[in-house]
Short mmCIF file of C-alpha atoms in Angstrom, two decimals:
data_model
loop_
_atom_site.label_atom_id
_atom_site.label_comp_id
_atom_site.label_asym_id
_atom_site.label_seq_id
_atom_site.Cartn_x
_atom_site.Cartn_y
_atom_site.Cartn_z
CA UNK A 1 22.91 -15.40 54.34
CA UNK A 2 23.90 -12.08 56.38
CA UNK A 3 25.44 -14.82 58.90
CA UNK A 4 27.48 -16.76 56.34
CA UNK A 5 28.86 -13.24 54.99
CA UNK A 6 29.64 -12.12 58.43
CA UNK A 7 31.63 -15.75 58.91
CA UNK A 8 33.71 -15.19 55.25
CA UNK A 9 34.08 -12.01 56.74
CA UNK A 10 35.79 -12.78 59.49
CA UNK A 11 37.37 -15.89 58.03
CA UNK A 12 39.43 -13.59 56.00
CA UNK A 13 39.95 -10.63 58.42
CA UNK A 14 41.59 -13.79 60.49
CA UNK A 15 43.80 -15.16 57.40
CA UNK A 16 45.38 -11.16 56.85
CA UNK A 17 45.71 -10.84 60.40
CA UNK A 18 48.16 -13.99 60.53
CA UNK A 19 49.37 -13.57 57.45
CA UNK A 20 50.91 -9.69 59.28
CA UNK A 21 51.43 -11.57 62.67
CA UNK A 22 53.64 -14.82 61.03
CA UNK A 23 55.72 -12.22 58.53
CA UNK A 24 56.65 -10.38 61.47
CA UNK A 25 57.24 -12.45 64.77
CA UNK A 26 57.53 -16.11 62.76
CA UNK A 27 55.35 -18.97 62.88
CA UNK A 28 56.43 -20.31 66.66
CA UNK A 29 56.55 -16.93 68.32
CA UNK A 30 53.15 -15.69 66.72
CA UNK A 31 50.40 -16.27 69.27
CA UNK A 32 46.41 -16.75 68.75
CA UNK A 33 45.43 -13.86 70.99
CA UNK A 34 47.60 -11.38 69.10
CA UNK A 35 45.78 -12.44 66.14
CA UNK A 36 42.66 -12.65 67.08
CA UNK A 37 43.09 -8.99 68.59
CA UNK A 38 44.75 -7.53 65.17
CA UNK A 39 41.58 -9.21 63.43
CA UNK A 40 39.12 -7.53 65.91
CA UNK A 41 37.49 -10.58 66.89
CA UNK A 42 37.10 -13.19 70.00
CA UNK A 43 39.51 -16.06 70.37
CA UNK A 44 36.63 -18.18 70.43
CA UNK A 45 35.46 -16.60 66.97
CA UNK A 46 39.07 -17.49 65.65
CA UNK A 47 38.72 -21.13 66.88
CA UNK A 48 35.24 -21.35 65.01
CA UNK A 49 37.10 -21.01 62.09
CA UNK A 50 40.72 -22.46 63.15
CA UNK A 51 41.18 -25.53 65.35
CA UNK A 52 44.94 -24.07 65.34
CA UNK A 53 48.05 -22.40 64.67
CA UNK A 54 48.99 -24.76 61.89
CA UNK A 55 45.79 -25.08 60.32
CA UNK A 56 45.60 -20.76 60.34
CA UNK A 57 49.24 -21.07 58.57
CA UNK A 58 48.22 -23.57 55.62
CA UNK A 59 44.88 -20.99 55.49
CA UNK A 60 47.60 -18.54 54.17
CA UNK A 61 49.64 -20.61 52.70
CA UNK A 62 47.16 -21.61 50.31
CA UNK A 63 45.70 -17.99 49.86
CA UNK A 64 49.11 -16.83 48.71
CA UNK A 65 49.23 -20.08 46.27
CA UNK A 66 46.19 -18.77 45.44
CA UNK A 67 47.42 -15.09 44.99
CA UNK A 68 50.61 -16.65 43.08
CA UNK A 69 47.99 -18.48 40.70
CA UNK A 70 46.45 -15.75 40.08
CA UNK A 71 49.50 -13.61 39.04
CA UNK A 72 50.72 -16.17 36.98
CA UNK A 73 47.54 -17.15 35.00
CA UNK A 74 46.77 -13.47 34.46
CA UNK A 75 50.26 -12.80 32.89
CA UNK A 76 49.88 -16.16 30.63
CA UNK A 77 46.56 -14.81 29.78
CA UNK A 78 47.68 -11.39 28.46
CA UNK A 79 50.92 -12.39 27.03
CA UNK A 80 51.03 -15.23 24.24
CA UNK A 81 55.33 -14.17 24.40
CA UNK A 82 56.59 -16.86 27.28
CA UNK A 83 59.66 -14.40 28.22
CA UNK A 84 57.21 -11.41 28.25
CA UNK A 85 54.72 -13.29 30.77
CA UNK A 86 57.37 -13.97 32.75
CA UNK A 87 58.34 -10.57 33.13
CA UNK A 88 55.27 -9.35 33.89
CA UNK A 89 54.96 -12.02 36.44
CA UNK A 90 57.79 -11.40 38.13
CA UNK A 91 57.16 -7.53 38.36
CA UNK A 92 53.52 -8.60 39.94
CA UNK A 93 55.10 -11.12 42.08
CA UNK A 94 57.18 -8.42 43.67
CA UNK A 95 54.91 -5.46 44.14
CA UNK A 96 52.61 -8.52 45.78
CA UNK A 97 55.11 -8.93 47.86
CA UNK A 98 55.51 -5.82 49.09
CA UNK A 99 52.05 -4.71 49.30
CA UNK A 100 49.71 -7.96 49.83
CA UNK A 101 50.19 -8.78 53.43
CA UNK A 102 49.19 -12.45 52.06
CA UNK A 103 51.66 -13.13 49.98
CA UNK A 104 54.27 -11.75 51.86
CA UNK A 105 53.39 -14.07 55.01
CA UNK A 106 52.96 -17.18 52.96
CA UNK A 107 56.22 -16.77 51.48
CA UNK A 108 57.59 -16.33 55.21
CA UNK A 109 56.58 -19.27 56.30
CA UNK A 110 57.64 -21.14 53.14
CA UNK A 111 60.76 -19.93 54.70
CA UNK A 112 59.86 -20.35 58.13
CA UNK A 113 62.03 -23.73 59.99
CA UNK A 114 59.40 -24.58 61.29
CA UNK A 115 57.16 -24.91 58.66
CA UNK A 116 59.75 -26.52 56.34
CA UNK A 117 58.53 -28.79 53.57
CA UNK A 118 55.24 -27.80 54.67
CA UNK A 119 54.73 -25.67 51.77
CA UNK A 120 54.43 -25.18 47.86
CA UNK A 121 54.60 -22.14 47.51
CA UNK A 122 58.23 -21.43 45.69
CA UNK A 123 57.63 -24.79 44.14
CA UNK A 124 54.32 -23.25 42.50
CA UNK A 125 56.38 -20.61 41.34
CA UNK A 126 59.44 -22.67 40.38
CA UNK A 127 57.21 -24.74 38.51
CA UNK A 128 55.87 -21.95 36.47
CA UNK A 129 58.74 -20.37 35.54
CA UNK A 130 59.91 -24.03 34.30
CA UNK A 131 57.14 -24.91 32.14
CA UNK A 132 57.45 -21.18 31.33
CA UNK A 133 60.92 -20.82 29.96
CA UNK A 134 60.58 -24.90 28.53
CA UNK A 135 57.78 -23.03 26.13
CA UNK A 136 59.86 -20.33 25.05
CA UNK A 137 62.54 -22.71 24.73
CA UNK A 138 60.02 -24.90 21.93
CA UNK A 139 59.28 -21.18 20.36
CA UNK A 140 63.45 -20.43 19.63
CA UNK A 141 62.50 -17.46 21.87
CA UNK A 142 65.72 -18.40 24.10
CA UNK A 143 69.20 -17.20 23.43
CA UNK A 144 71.72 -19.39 21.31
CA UNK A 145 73.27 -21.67 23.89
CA UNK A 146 70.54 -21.35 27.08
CA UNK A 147 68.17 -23.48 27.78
CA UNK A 148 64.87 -22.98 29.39
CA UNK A 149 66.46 -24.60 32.93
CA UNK A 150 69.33 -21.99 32.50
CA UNK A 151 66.98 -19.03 32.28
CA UNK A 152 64.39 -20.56 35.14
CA UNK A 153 68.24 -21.39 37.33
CA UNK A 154 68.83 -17.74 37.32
CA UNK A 155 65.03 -16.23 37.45
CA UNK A 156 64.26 -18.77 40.13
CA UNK A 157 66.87 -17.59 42.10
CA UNK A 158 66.90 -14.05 42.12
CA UNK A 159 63.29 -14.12 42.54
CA UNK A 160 63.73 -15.91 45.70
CA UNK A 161 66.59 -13.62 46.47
CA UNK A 162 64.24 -10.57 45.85
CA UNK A 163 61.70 -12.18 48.13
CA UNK A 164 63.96 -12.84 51.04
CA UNK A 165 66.33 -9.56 50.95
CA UNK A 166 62.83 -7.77 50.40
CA UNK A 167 61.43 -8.65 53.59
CA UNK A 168 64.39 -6.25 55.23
CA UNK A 169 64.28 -3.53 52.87
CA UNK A 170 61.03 -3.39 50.33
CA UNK A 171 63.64 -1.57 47.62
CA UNK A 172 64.77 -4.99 46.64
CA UNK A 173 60.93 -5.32 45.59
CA UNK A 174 61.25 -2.06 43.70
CA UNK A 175 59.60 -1.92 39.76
CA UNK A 176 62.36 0.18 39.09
CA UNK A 177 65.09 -3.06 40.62
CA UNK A 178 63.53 -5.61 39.15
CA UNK A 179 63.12 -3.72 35.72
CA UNK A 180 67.25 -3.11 35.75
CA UNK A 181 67.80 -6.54 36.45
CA UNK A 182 65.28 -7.95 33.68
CA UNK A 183 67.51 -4.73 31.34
CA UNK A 184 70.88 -6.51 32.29
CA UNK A 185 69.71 -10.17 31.66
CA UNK A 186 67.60 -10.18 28.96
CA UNK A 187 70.01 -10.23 26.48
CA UNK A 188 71.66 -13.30 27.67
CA UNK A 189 68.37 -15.11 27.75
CA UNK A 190 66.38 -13.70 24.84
CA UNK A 191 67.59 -14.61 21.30
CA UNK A 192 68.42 -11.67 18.88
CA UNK A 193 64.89 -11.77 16.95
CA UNK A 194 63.11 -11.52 20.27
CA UNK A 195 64.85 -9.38 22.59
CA UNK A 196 63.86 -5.82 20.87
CA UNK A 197 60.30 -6.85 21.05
CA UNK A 198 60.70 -7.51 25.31
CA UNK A 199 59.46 -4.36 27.72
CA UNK A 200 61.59 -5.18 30.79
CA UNK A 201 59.59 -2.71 32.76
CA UNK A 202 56.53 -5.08 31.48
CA UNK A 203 53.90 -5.40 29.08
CA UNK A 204 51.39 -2.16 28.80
CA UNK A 205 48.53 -4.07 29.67
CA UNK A 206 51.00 -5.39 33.02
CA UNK A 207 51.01 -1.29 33.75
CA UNK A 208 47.84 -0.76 33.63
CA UNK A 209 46.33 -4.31 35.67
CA UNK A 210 46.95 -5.07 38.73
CA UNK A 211 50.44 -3.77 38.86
CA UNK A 212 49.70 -0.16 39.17
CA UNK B 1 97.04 -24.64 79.34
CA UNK B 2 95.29 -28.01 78.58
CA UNK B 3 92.70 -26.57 80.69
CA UNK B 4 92.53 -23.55 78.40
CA UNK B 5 92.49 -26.04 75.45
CA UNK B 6 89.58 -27.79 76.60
CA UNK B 7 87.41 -24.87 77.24
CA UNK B 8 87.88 -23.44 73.74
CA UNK B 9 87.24 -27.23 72.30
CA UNK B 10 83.77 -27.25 74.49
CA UNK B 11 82.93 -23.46 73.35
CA UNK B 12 84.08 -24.75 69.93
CA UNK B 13 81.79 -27.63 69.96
CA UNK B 14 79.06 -26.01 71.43
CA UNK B 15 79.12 -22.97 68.29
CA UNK B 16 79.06 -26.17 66.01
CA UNK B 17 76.70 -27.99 67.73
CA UNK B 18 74.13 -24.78 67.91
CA UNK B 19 74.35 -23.82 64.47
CA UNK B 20 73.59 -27.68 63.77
CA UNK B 21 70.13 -27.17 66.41
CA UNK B 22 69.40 -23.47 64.80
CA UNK B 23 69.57 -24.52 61.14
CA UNK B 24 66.75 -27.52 61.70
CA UNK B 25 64.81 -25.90 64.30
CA UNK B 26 65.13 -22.26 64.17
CA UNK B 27 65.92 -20.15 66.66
CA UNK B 28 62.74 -20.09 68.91
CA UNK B 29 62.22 -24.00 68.91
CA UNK B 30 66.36 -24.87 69.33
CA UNK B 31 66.73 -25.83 73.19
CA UNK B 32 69.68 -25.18 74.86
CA UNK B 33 69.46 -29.14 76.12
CA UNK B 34 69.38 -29.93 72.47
CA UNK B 35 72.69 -28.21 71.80
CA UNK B 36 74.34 -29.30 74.80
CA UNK B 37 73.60 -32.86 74.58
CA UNK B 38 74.35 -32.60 71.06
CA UNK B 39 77.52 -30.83 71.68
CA UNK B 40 78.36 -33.88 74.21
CA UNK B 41 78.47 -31.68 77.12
CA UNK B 42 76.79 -30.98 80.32
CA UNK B 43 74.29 -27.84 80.29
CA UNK B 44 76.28 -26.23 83.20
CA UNK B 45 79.12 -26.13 80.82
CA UNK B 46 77.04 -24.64 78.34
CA UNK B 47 75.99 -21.55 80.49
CA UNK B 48 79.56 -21.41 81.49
CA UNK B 49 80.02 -20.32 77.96
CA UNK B 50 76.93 -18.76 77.20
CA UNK B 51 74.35 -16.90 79.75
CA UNK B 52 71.62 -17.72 77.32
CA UNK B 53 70.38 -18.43 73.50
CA UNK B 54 70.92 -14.62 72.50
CA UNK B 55 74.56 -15.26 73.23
CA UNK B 56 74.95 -18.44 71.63
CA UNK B 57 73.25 -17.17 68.75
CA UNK B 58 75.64 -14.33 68.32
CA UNK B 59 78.46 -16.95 68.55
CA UNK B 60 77.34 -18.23 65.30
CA UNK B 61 76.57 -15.55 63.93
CA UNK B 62 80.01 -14.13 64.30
CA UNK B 63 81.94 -17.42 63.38
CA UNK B 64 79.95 -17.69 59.94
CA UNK B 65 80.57 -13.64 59.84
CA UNK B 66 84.08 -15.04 60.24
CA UNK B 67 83.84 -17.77 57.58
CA UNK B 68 82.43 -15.11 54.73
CA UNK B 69 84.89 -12.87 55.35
CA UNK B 70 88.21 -16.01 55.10
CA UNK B 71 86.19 -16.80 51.55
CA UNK B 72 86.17 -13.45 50.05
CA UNK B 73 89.52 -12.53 51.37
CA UNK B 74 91.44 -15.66 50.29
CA UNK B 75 89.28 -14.80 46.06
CA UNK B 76 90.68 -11.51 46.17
CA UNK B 77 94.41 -12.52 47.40
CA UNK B 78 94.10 -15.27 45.10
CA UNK B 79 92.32 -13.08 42.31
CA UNK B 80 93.81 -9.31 40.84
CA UNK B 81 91.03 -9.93 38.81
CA UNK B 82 87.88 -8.17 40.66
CA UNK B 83 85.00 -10.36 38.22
CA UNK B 84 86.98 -13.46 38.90
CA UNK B 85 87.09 -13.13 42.61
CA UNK B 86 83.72 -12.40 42.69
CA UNK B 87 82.84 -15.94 40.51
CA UNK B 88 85.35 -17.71 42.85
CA UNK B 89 83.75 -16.64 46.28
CA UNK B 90 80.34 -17.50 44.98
CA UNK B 91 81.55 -20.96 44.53
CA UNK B 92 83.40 -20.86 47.85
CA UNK B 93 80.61 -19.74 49.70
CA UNK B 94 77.80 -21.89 48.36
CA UNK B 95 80.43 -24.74 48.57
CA UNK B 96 80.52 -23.54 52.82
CA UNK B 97 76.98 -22.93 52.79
CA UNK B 98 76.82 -27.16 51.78
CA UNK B 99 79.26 -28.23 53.90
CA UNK B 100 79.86 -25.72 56.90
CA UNK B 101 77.69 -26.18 59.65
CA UNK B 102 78.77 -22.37 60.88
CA UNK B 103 78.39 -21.29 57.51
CA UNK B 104 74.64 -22.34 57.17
CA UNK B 105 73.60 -21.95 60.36
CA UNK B 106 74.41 -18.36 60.85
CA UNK B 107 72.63 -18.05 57.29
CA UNK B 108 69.54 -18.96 58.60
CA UNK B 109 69.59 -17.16 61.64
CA UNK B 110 70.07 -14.17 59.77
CA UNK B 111 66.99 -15.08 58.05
CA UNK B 112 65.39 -15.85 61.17
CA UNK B 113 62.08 -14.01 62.00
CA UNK B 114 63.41 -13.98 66.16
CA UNK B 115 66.66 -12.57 64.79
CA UNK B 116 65.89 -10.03 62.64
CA UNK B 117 67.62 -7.21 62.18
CA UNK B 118 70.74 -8.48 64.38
CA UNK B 119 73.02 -9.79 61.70
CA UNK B 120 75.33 -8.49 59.55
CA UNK B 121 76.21 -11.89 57.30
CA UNK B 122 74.02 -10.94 54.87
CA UNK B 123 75.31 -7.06 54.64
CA UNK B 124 78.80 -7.98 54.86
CA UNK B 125 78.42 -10.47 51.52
CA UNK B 126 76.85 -7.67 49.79
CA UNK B 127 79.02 -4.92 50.85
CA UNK B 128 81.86 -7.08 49.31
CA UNK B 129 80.36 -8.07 46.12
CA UNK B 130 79.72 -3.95 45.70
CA UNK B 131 82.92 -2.94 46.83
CA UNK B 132 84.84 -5.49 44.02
CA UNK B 133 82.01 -4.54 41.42
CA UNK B 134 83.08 -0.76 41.94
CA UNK B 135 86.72 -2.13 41.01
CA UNK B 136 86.15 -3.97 38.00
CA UNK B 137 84.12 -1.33 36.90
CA UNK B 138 86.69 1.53 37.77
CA UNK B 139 89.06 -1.02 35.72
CA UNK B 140 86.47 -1.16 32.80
CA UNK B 141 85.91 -4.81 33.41
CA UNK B 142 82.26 -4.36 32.95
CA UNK B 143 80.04 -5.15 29.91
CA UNK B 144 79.47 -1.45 28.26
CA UNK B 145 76.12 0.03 29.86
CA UNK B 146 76.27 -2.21 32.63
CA UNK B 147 77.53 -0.14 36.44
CA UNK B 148 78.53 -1.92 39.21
CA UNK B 149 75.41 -1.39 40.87
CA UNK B 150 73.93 -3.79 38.29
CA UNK B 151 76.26 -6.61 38.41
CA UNK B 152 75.73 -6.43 42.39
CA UNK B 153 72.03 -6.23 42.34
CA UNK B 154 72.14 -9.77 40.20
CA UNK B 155 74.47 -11.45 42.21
CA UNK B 156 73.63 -10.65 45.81
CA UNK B 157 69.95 -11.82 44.60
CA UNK B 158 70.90 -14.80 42.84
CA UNK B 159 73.18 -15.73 45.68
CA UNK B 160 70.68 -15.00 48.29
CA UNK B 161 68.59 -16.91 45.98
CA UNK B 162 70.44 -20.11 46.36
CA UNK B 163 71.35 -19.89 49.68
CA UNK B 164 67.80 -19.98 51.12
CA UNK B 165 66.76 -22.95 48.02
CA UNK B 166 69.57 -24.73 48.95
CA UNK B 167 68.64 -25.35 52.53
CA UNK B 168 66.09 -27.52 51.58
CA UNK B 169 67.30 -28.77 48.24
CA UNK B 170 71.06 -28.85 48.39
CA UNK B 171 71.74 -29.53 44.63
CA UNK B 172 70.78 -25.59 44.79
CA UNK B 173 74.33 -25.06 46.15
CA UNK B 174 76.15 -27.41 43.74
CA UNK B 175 79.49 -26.61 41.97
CA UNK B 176 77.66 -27.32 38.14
CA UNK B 177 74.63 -25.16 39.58
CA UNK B 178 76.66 -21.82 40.02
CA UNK B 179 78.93 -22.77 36.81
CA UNK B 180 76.43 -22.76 34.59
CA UNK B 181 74.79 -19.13 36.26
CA UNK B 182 78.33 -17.79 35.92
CA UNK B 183 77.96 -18.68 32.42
CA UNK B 184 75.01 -17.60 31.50
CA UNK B 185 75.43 -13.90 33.25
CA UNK B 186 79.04 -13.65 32.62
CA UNK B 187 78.35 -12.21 29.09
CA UNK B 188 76.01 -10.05 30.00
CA UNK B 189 78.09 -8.57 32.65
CA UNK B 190 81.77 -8.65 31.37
CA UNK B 191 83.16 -6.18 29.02
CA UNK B 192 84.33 -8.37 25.91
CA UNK B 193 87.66 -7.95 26.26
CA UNK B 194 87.75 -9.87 29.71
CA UNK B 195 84.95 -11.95 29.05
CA UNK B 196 87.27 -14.81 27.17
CA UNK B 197 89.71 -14.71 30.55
CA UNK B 198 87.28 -15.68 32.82
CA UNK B 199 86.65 -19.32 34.16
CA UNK B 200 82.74 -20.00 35.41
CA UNK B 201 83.88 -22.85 37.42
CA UNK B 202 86.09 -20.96 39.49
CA UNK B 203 89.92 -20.13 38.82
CA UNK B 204 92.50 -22.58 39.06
CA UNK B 205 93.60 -21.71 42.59
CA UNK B 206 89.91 -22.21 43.29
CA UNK B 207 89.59 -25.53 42.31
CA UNK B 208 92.81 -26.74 44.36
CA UNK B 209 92.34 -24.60 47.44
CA UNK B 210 89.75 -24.77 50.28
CA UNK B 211 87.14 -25.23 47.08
CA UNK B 212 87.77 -28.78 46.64
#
């Protein structure tokens, strides 16, 4: 039992280690002994757990799906308002991205050339945000004129634009940026009756979870 | 003088032929066989041109540099109208980004991992898009309570946005695609009294010049 702790243990110290190694040097350039040396463990401990390079990348890949999942379930959970939950969920999304070495290497390699199609992780998202906005849409929560694949088009994108200019320079990522932007938008998306009710800064209960 | 000729149609072919190699492979994988034999010439002709992959890289970087800066030039000759230049380079440069080898290339070097930190294509776009922001708004262009800061931080995203979805889905990049975001923001961003003037497809000139 002490053993198979001390394996998830080290299982995970190896899946943050890559997750740092692949956001900063890229999948190709990342090597196994600079992980296993930012983990703190052997190379042959990393190859108990990882036959390889690729098979270490889809272990993030599917811990950030994971962490995405998470973020998005928890913001359906508290918010029965569609817009609202995606709000909050897009305000999570970012400060994961700036401060859950996970999440921000699974969505580099997402990006990553060589990894290319290799990953669902923006299509997770994408998909959320879809099915999202398409209830919100069912609700007459959405402005007179926009429908639910308008408002994903443009939260999509700038979410992915977030992501990627974030990596440079973690303002992008900011509470405070992504709050102005959700300000600015929301009354093109958000029909009359609904916008007053809408916290672009997010919910209360968003301040006081995990986003704080 | 033919001799000349040739040399720059080799060095031409070999920018094109890179930023072809770069965009699929990325910048550590791309071979500089791969791009020579691509470009249809010998490798000693290639490091005739280039010493090395650095160099080449930088070649592509500067001739999409170049391409971004013909596109936002030729909206705001085209354009007195700062909003409208900014809705016709978007289209202009997403219509590049599909169809300019350069173009998307140097795009995804500068989102390259290897390259980090070495290009300017991304800073030069958004310097742009804030510099004719600060114009409509210092011609009251802008929707009341919205600064130029605002309208920037939504467009550089969204644009950034679609530039990195569109390289693996290209309908990301398509003229209808940015149309329908320009008309979705455009209210929120305009002032009301230019709102009516502007076209989301793209001005006139647009649509007949390089656009098309």
């Amino acid at each position: 039992m002490v053993k198979q702790e001390r394996a998830a243990r080290t299982r995970q110290a190896l899946i943050q280690a890559a997750a740092a190694v692949f956001a900063e040097e890229g999948f190709v350039t990342a090597s196994l002994s600079t992980i296993s040396g930012r983990a703190g463990v052997s190379n042959g401990a990393l190859h108990f757990h990882f036959a390889n390079k690729s098979m270490l990348a889809d272990a993030v890949e599917a811990a950030a799906t994971e962490a995405v999942r998470r973020i998005t379930e928890a913001a359906q959970a508290r918010q029965g308002e569609p817009l609202q939950a995606v709000v909050d969920a897009t305000h999570a999304l970012m400060n994961g991205l700036a401060h859950d070495i996970v999440l921000r290497g699974g969505f580099e390699l997402a990006g990553d050339n060589a990894r290319r199609g290799e990953s669902s992780l923006r299509a997770h998202w994408q998909r959320w945000v879809e099915d999202t906005l398409r209830r919100a849409q069912d609700e007459g929560a959405l402005a007179e004129g926009v429908s639910w694949a308008d408002g994903a088009r443009i939260i999509v994108a700038a979410t992915a634009g977030f992501e990627v200019l974030g990596g440079d320079d973690a303002s992008w990522l900011s509470r405070q940026n992504i709050t102005r932007f959700w300000e600015v938008i929301l009354p093109s998306l958000a029909g009359r009756r609904d916008l007053h009710g809408l916290v672009s800064a997010g919910s209360k209960q968003q301040v006081n979870g995990s986003e704080q």
